[in-house]
PDB file of C-alpha atoms in Angstrom:
ATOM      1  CA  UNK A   1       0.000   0.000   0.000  1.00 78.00           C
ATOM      2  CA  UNK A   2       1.029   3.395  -0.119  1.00 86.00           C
ATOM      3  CA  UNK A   3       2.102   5.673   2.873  1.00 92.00           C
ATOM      4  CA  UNK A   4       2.574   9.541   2.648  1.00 96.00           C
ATOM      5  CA  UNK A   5       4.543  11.222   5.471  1.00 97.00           C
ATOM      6  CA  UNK A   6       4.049  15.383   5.006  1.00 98.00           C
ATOM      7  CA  UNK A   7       6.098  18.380   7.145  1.00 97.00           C
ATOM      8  CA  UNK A   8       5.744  20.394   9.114  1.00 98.00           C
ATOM      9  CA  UNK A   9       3.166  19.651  11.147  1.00 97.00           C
ATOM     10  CA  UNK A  10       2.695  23.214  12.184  1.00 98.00           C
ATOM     11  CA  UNK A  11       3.896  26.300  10.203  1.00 98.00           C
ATOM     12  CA  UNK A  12       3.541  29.775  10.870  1.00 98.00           C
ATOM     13  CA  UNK A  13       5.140  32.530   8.717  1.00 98.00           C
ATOM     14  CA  UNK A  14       5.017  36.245   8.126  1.00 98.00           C
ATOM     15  CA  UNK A  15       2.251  37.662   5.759  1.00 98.00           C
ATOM     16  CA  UNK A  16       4.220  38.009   2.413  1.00 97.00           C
ATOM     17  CA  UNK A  17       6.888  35.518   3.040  1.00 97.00           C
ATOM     18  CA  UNK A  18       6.659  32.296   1.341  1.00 98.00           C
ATOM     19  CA  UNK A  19       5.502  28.550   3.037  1.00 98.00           C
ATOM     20  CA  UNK A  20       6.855  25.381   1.491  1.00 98.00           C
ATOM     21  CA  UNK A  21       4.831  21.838   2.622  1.00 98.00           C
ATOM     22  CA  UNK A  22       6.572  18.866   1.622  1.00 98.00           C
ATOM     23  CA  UNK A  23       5.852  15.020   1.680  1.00 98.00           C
ATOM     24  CA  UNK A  24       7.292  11.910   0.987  1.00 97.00           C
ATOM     25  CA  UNK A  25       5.224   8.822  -0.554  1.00 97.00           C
ATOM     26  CA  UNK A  26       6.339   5.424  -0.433  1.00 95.00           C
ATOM     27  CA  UNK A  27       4.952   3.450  -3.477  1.00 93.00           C
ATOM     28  CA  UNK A  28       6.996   4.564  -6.733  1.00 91.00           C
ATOM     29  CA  UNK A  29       3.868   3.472  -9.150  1.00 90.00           C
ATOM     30  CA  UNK A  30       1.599   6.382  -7.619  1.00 92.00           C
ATOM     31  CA  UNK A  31       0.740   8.879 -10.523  1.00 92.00           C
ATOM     32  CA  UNK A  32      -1.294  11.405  -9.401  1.00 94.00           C
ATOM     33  CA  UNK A  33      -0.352  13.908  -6.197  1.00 96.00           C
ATOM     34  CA  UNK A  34      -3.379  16.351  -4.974  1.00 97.00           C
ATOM     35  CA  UNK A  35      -3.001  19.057  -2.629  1.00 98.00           C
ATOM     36  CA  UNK A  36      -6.205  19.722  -0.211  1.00 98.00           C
ATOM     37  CA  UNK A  37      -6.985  23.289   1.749  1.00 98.00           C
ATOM     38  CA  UNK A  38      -9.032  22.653   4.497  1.00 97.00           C
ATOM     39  CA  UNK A  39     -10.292  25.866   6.537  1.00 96.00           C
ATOM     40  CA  UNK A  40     -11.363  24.782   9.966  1.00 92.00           C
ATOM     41  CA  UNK A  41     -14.872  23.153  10.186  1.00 90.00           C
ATOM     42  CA  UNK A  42     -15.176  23.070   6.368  1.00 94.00           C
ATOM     43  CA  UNK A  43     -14.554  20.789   3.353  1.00 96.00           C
ATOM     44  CA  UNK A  44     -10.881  20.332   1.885  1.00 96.00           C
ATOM     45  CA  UNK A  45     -10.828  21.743  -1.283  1.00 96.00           C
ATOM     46  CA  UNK A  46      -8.575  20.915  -4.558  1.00 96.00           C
ATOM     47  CA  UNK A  47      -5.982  23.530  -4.944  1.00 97.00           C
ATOM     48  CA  UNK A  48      -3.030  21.673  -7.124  1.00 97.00           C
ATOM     49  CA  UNK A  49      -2.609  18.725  -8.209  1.00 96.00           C
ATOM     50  CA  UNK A  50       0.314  17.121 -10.500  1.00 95.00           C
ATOM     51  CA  UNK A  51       1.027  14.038 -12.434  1.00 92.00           C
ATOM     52  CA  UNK A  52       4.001  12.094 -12.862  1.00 86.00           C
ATOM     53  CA  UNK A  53       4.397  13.292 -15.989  1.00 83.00           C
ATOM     54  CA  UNK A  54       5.384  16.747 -15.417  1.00 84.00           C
ATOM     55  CA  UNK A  55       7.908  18.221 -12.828  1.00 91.00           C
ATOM     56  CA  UNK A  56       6.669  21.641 -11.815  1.00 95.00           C
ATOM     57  CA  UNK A  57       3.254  22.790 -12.018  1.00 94.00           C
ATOM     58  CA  UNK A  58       2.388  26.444 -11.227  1.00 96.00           C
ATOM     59  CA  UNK A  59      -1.044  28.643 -10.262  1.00 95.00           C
ATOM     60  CA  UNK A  60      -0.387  31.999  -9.777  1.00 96.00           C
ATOM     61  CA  UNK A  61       0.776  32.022  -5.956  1.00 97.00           C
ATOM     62  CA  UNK A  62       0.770  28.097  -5.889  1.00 98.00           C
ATOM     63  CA  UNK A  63       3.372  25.640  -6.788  1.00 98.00           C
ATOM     64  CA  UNK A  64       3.591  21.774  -6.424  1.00 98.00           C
ATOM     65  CA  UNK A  65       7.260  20.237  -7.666  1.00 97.00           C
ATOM     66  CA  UNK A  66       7.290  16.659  -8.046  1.00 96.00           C
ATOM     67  CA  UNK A  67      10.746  14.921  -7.960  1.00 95.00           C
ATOM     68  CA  UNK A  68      10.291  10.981  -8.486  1.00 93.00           C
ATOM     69  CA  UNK A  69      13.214   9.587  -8.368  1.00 93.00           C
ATOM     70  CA  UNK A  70      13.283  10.708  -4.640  1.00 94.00           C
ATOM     71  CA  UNK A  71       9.280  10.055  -4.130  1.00 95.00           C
ATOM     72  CA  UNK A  72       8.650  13.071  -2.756  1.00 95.00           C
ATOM     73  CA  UNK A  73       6.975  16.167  -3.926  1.00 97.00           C
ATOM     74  CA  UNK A  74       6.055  19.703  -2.122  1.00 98.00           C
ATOM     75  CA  UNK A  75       3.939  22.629  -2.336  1.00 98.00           C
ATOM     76  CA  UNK A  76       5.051  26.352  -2.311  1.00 98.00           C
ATOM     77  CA  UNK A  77       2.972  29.068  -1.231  1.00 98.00           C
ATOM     78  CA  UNK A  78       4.513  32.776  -2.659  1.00 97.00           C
ATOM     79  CA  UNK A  79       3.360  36.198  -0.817  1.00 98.00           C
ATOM     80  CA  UNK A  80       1.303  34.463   1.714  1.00 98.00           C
ATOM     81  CA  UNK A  81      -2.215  36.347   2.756  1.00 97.00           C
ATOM     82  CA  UNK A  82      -3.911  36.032   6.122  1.00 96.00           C
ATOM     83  CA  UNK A  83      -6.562  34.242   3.993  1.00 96.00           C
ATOM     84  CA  UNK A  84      -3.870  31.081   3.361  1.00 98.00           C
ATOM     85  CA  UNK A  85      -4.036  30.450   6.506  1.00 98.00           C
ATOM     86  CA  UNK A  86      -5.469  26.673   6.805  1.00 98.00           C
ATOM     87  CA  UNK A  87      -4.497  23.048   6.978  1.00 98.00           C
ATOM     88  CA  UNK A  88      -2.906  21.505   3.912  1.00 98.00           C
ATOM     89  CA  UNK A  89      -3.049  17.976   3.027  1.00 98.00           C
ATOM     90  CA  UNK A  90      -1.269  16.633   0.572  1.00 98.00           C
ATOM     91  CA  UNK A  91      -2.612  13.039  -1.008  1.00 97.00           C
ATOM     92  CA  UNK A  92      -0.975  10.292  -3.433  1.00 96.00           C
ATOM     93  CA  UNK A  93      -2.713   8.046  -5.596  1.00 92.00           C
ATOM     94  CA  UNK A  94      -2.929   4.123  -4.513  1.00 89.00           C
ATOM     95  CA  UNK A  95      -2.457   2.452  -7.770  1.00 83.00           C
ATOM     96  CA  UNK A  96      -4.876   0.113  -9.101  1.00 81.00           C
ATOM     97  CA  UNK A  97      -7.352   0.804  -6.384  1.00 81.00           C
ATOM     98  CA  UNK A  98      -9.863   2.906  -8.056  1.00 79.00           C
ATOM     99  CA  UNK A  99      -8.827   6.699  -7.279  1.00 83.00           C
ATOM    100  CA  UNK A 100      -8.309   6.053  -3.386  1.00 91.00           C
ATOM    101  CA  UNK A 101      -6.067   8.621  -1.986  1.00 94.00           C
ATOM    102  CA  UNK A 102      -3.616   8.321   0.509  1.00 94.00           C
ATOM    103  CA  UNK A 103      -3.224  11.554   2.509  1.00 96.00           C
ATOM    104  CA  UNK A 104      -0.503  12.984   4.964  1.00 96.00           C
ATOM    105  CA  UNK A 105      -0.810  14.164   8.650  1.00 96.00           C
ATOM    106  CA  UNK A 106      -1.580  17.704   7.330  1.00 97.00           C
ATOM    107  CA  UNK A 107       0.296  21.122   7.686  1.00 98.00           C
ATOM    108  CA  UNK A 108      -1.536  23.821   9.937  1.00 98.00           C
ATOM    109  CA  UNK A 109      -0.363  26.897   8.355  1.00 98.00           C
ATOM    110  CA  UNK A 110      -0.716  30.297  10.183  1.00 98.00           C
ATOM    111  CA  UNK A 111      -0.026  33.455   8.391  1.00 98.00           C
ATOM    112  CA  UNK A 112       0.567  36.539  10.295  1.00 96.00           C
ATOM    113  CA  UNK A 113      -0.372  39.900   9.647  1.00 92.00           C
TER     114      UNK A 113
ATOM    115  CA  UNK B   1     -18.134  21.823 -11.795  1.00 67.00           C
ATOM    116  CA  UNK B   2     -17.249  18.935  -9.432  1.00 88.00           C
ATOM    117  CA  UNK B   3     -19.843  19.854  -7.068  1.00 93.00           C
ATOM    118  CA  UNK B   4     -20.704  17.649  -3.960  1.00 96.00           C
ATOM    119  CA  UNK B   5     -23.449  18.719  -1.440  1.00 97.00           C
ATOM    120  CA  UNK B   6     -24.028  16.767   1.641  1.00 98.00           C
ATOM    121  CA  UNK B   7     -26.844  16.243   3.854  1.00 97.00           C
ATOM    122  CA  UNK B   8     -27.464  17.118   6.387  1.00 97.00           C
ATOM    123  CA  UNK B   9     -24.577  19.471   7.911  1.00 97.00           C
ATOM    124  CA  UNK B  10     -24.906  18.572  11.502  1.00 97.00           C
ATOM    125  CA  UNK B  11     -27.016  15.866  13.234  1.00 97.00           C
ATOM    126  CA  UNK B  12     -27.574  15.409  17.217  1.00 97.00           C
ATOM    127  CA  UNK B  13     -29.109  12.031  18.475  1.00 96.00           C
ATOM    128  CA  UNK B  14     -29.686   9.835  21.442  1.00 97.00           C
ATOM    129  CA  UNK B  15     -27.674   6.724  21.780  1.00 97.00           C
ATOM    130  CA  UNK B  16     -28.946   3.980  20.103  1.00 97.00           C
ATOM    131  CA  UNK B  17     -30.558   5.284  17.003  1.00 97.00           C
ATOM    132  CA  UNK B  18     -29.494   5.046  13.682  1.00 97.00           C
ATOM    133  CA  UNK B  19     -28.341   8.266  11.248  1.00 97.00           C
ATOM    134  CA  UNK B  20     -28.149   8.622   7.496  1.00 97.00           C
ATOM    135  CA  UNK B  21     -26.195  10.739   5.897  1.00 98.00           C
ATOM    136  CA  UNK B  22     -26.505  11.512   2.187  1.00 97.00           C
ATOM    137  CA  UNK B  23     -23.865  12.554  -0.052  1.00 97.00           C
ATOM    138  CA  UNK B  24     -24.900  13.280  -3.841  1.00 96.00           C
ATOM    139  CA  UNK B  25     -22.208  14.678  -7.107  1.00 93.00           C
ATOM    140  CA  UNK B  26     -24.303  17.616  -8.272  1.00 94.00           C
ATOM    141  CA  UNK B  27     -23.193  17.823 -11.908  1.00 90.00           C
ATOM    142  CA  UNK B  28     -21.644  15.199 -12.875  1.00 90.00           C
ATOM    143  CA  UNK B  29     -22.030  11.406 -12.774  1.00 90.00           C
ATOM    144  CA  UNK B  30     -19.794   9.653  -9.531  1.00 89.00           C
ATOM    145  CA  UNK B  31     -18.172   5.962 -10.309  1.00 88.00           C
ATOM    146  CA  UNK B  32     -16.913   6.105  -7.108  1.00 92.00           C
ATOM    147  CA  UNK B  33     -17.825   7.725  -3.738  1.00 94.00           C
ATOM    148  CA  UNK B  34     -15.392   7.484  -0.929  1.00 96.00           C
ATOM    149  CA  UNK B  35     -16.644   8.359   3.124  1.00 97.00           C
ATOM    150  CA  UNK B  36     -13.865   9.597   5.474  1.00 97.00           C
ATOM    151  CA  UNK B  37     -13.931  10.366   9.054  1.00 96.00           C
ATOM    152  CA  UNK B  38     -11.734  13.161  10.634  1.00 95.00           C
ATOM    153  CA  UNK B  39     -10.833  13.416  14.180  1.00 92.00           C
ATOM    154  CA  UNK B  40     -10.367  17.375  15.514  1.00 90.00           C
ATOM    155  CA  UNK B  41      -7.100  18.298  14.335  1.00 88.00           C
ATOM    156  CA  UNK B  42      -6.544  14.832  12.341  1.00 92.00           C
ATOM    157  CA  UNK B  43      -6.567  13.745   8.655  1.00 93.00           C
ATOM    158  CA  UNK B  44      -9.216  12.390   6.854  1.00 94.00           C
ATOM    159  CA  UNK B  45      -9.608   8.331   7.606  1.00 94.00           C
ATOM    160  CA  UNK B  46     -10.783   6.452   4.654  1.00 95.00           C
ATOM    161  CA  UNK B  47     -13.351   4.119   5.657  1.00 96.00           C
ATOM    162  CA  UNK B  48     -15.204   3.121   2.675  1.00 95.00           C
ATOM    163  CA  UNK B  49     -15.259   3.366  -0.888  1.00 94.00           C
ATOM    164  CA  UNK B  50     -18.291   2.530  -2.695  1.00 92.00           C
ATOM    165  CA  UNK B  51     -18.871   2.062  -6.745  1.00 88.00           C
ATOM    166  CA  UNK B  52     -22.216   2.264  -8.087  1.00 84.00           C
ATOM    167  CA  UNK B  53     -24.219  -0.764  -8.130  1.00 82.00           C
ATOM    168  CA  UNK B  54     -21.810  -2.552  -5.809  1.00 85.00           C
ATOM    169  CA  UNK B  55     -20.983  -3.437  -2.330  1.00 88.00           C
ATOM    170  CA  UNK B  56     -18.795  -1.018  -0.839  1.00 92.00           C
ATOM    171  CA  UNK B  57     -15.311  -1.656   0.190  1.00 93.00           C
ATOM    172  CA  UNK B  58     -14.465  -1.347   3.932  1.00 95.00           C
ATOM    173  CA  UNK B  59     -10.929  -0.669   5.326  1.00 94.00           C
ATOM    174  CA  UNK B  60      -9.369  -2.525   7.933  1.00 93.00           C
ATOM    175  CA  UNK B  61     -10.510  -2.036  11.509  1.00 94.00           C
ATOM    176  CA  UNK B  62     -14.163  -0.725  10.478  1.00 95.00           C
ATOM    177  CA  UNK B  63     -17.385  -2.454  11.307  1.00 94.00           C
ATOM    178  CA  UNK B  64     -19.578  -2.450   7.930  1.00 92.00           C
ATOM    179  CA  UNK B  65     -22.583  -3.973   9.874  1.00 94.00           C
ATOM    180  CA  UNK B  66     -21.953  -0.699  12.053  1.00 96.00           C
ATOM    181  CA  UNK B  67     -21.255   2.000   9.096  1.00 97.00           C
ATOM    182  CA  UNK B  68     -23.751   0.599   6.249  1.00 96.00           C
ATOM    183  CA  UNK B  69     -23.094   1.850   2.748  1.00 95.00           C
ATOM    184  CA  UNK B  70     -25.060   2.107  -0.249  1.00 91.00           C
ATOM    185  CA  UNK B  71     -24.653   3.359  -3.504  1.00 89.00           C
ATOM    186  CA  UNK B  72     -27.626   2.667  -5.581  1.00 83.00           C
ATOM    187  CA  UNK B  73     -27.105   5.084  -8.300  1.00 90.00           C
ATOM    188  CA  UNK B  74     -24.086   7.204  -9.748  1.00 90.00           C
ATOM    189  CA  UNK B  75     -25.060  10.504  -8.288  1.00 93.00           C
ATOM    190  CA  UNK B  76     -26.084   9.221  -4.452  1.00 94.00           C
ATOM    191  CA  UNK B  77     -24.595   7.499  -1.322  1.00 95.00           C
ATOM    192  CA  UNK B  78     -25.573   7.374   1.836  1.00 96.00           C
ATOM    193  CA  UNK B  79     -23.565   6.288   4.894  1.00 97.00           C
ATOM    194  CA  UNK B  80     -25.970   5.183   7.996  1.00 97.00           C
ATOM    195  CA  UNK B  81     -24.473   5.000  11.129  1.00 97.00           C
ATOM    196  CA  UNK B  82     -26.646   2.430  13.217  1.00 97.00           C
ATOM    197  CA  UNK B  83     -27.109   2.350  16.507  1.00 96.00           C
ATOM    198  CA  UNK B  84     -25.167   5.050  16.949  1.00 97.00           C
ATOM    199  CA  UNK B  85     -23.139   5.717  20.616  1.00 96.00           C
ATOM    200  CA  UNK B  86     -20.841   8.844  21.973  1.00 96.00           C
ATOM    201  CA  UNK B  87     -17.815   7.439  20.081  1.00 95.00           C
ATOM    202  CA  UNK B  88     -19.335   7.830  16.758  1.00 96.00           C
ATOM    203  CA  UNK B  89     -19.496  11.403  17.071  1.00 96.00           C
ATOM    204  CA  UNK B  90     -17.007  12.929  14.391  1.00 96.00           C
ATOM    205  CA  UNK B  91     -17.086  14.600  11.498  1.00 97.00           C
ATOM    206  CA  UNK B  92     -17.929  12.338   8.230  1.00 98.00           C
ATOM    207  CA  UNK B  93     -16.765  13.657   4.773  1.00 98.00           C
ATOM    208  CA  UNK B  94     -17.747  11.837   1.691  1.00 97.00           C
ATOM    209  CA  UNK B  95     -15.869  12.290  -1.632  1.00 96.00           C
ATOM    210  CA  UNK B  96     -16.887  11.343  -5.209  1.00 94.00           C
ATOM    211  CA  UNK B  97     -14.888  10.751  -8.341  1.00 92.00           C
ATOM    212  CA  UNK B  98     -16.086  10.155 -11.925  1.00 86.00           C
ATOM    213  CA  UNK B  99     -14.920   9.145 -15.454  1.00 74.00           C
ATOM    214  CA  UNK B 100     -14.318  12.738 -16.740  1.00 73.00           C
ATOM    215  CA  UNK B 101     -12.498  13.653 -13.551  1.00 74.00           C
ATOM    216  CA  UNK B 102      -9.988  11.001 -13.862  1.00 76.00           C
ATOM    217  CA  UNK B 103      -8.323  10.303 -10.238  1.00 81.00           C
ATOM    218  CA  UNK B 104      -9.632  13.902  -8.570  1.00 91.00           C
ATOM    219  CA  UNK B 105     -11.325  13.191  -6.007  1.00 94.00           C
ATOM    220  CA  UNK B 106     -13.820  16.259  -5.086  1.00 95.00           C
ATOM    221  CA  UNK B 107     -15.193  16.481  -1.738  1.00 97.00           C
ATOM    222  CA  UNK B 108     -18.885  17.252   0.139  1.00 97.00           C
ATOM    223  CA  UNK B 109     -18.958  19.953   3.117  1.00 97.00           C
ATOM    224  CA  UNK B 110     -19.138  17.603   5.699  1.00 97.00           C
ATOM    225  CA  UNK B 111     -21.663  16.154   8.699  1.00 97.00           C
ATOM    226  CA  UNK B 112     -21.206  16.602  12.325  1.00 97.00           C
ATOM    227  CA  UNK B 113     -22.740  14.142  14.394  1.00 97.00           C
ATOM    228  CA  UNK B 114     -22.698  14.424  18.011  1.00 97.00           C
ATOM    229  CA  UNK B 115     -24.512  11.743  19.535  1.00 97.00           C
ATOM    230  CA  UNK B 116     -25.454  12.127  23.464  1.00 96.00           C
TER     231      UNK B 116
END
């Protein structure tokens, strides 16, 4: 099966400084890596996603790099806003087992005005 | 697009009776429907996945005479929780996925159930 370790747990930076969420995954036939927002009490919400096929993806202040070889793949948050501040999950495919997602621990990300 | 509503948002009940909870893919047809269950300050537990037409697919560790699952058609399933006791209270997110959203899984807003 697949297992997806994410850090930090906790992050809090300064309003315009950039956040950077990484994870590891363990099973090197996963394709597909989604990124989740999830404000508190609400439902997580798509923000990024990449396939294997591709390296970097970009979204205005939203990144996700993907580096295979090393099974592990991160997302980076530029000029942060009070309004990033959530908890970020990040998720990897579990091959052949119809779409089922793995997801990390999450990141609680606090952004401070 | 990719929208999930679930139903209802928050439920309170007495010990010992049974809840359903709906989940239904607005606009767009779900293969697959996935329920999680998240803990305060925890991630999202898989416990089932269900495919239309089909018996759902429990993980390890939960009860599916407990946490009853049916998917009887490609835009609805509901989760009942029966006989339901103060441990069961949590928050349960269901999920859905379809054929023109590949593996993206999009997700409903979530039930609270507190049961007293």
């Amino acid at each position: 099966g697949e297992n997806v370790e994410q850090h930090p747990s906790t992050l809090s930076v300064q309003e315009g400084d950039s956040a950077v969420i990484k994870c590891t995954y363990s099973d090197s036939a996963s394709n597909y890596f989604p990124w989740y927002k999830q404000e508190l009490g609400k439902r997580p919400q798509l923000i990024i996603d990449i396939r294997s096929n591709v390296g970097e993806k970009k979204d205005q202040r939203i990144a996700v790099t993907l580096n295979k070889t090393a099974k592990h793949f991160s997302l980076h948050i530029t000029e942060t806003q009070p309004e990033d501040s959530a908890v970020y999950f990040c998720a990897a495919e579990v091959k052949n087992a119809g779409n089922m997602l793995t997801f990390g621990g999450g990141t609680r990300l606090m952004v401070k005005p | 697009g990719a929208v999930v509503s679930q139903h209802p948002s928050r439920v309170i009940c007495k010990s010992g009776t049974s809840v359903k909870i709906e989940c239904r893919s607005l606009d767009f047809q779900a293969t697959t429907m996935f329920w999680y269950r998240q803990f305060p300050k925890q991630s999202l537990m898989l416990m089932a996945t269900s495919n239309e037409g089909s018996k759902a697919t429990y993980e390890q560790g939960v009860e599916k005479d407990k946490f009853l699952i049916n998917h009887a058609s490609l835009t609805l399933s509901t989760l009942t929780v029966t006989s339901a006791h103060p441990e069961d209270s949590s928050f349960y997110i269901c999920s859905a996925s379809g054929f023109a959203l590949q593996e993206t899984q999009y997700f409903g807003p979530g039930t609270r159930l507190l049961v007293l």
